[in-house]
């Protein structure tokens, strides 16, 4: 029969490991928003994971799955790079999209998923629904 102290130590180690894993899982802001992964897409976070975690909890950042859906709804092409950064107290997804071998740069408000800016060669051809560019919340450039 094992000694009670050995059993208690084993239980304490198991509980401590579980609590440590749960804490890391819930406080990793980067993993929290990156709920989907797309092959060939490079991800960069300008802010640390604690800042991102708080912004997600407060509703300032929508998860990647919703951002990808918004981009698929708005634009043709393949996302090759995603950056998330805070700019003047607004969280912004900065994307690079490959469309017909042209790189299109796009910014989306991470909270509302509204397109803020789009630029690049032939970017107008990448826009779905042929919306007038003046309806975008921001500006566009060629």
PDB file of C-alpha atoms in Angstrom, residues 64-75 113-114:
ATOM      1  CA  UNK A  64     -10.021  34.540 -37.518  1.00  0.00           C
ATOM      2  CA  UNK A  65     -12.937  32.396 -38.724  1.00  0.00           C
ATOM      3  CA  UNK A  66     -15.193  35.469 -38.862  1.00  0.00           C
ATOM      4  CA  UNK A  67     -12.474  37.592 -40.468  1.00  0.00           C
ATOM      5  CA  UNK A  68     -11.843  34.926 -43.127  1.00  0.00           C
ATOM      6  CA  UNK A  69     -15.609  34.771 -43.826  1.00  0.00           C
ATOM      7  CA  UNK A  70     -15.761  38.572 -44.243  1.00  0.00           C
ATOM      8  CA  UNK A  71     -12.813  38.534 -46.646  1.00  0.00           C
ATOM      9  CA  UNK A  72     -14.326  35.668 -48.663  1.00  0.00           C
ATOM     10  CA  UNK A  73     -17.556  37.657 -48.891  1.00  0.00           C
ATOM     11  CA  UNK A  74     -15.783  40.859 -50.005  1.00  0.00           C
ATOM     12  CA  UNK A  75     -12.802  39.809 -52.108  1.00  0.00           C
ATOM     13  CA  UNK A 113     -14.930  43.510 -39.757  1.00  0.00           C
ATOM     14  CA  UNK A 114     -15.542  46.548 -41.939  1.00  0.00           C
TER      15      UNK A 114
END
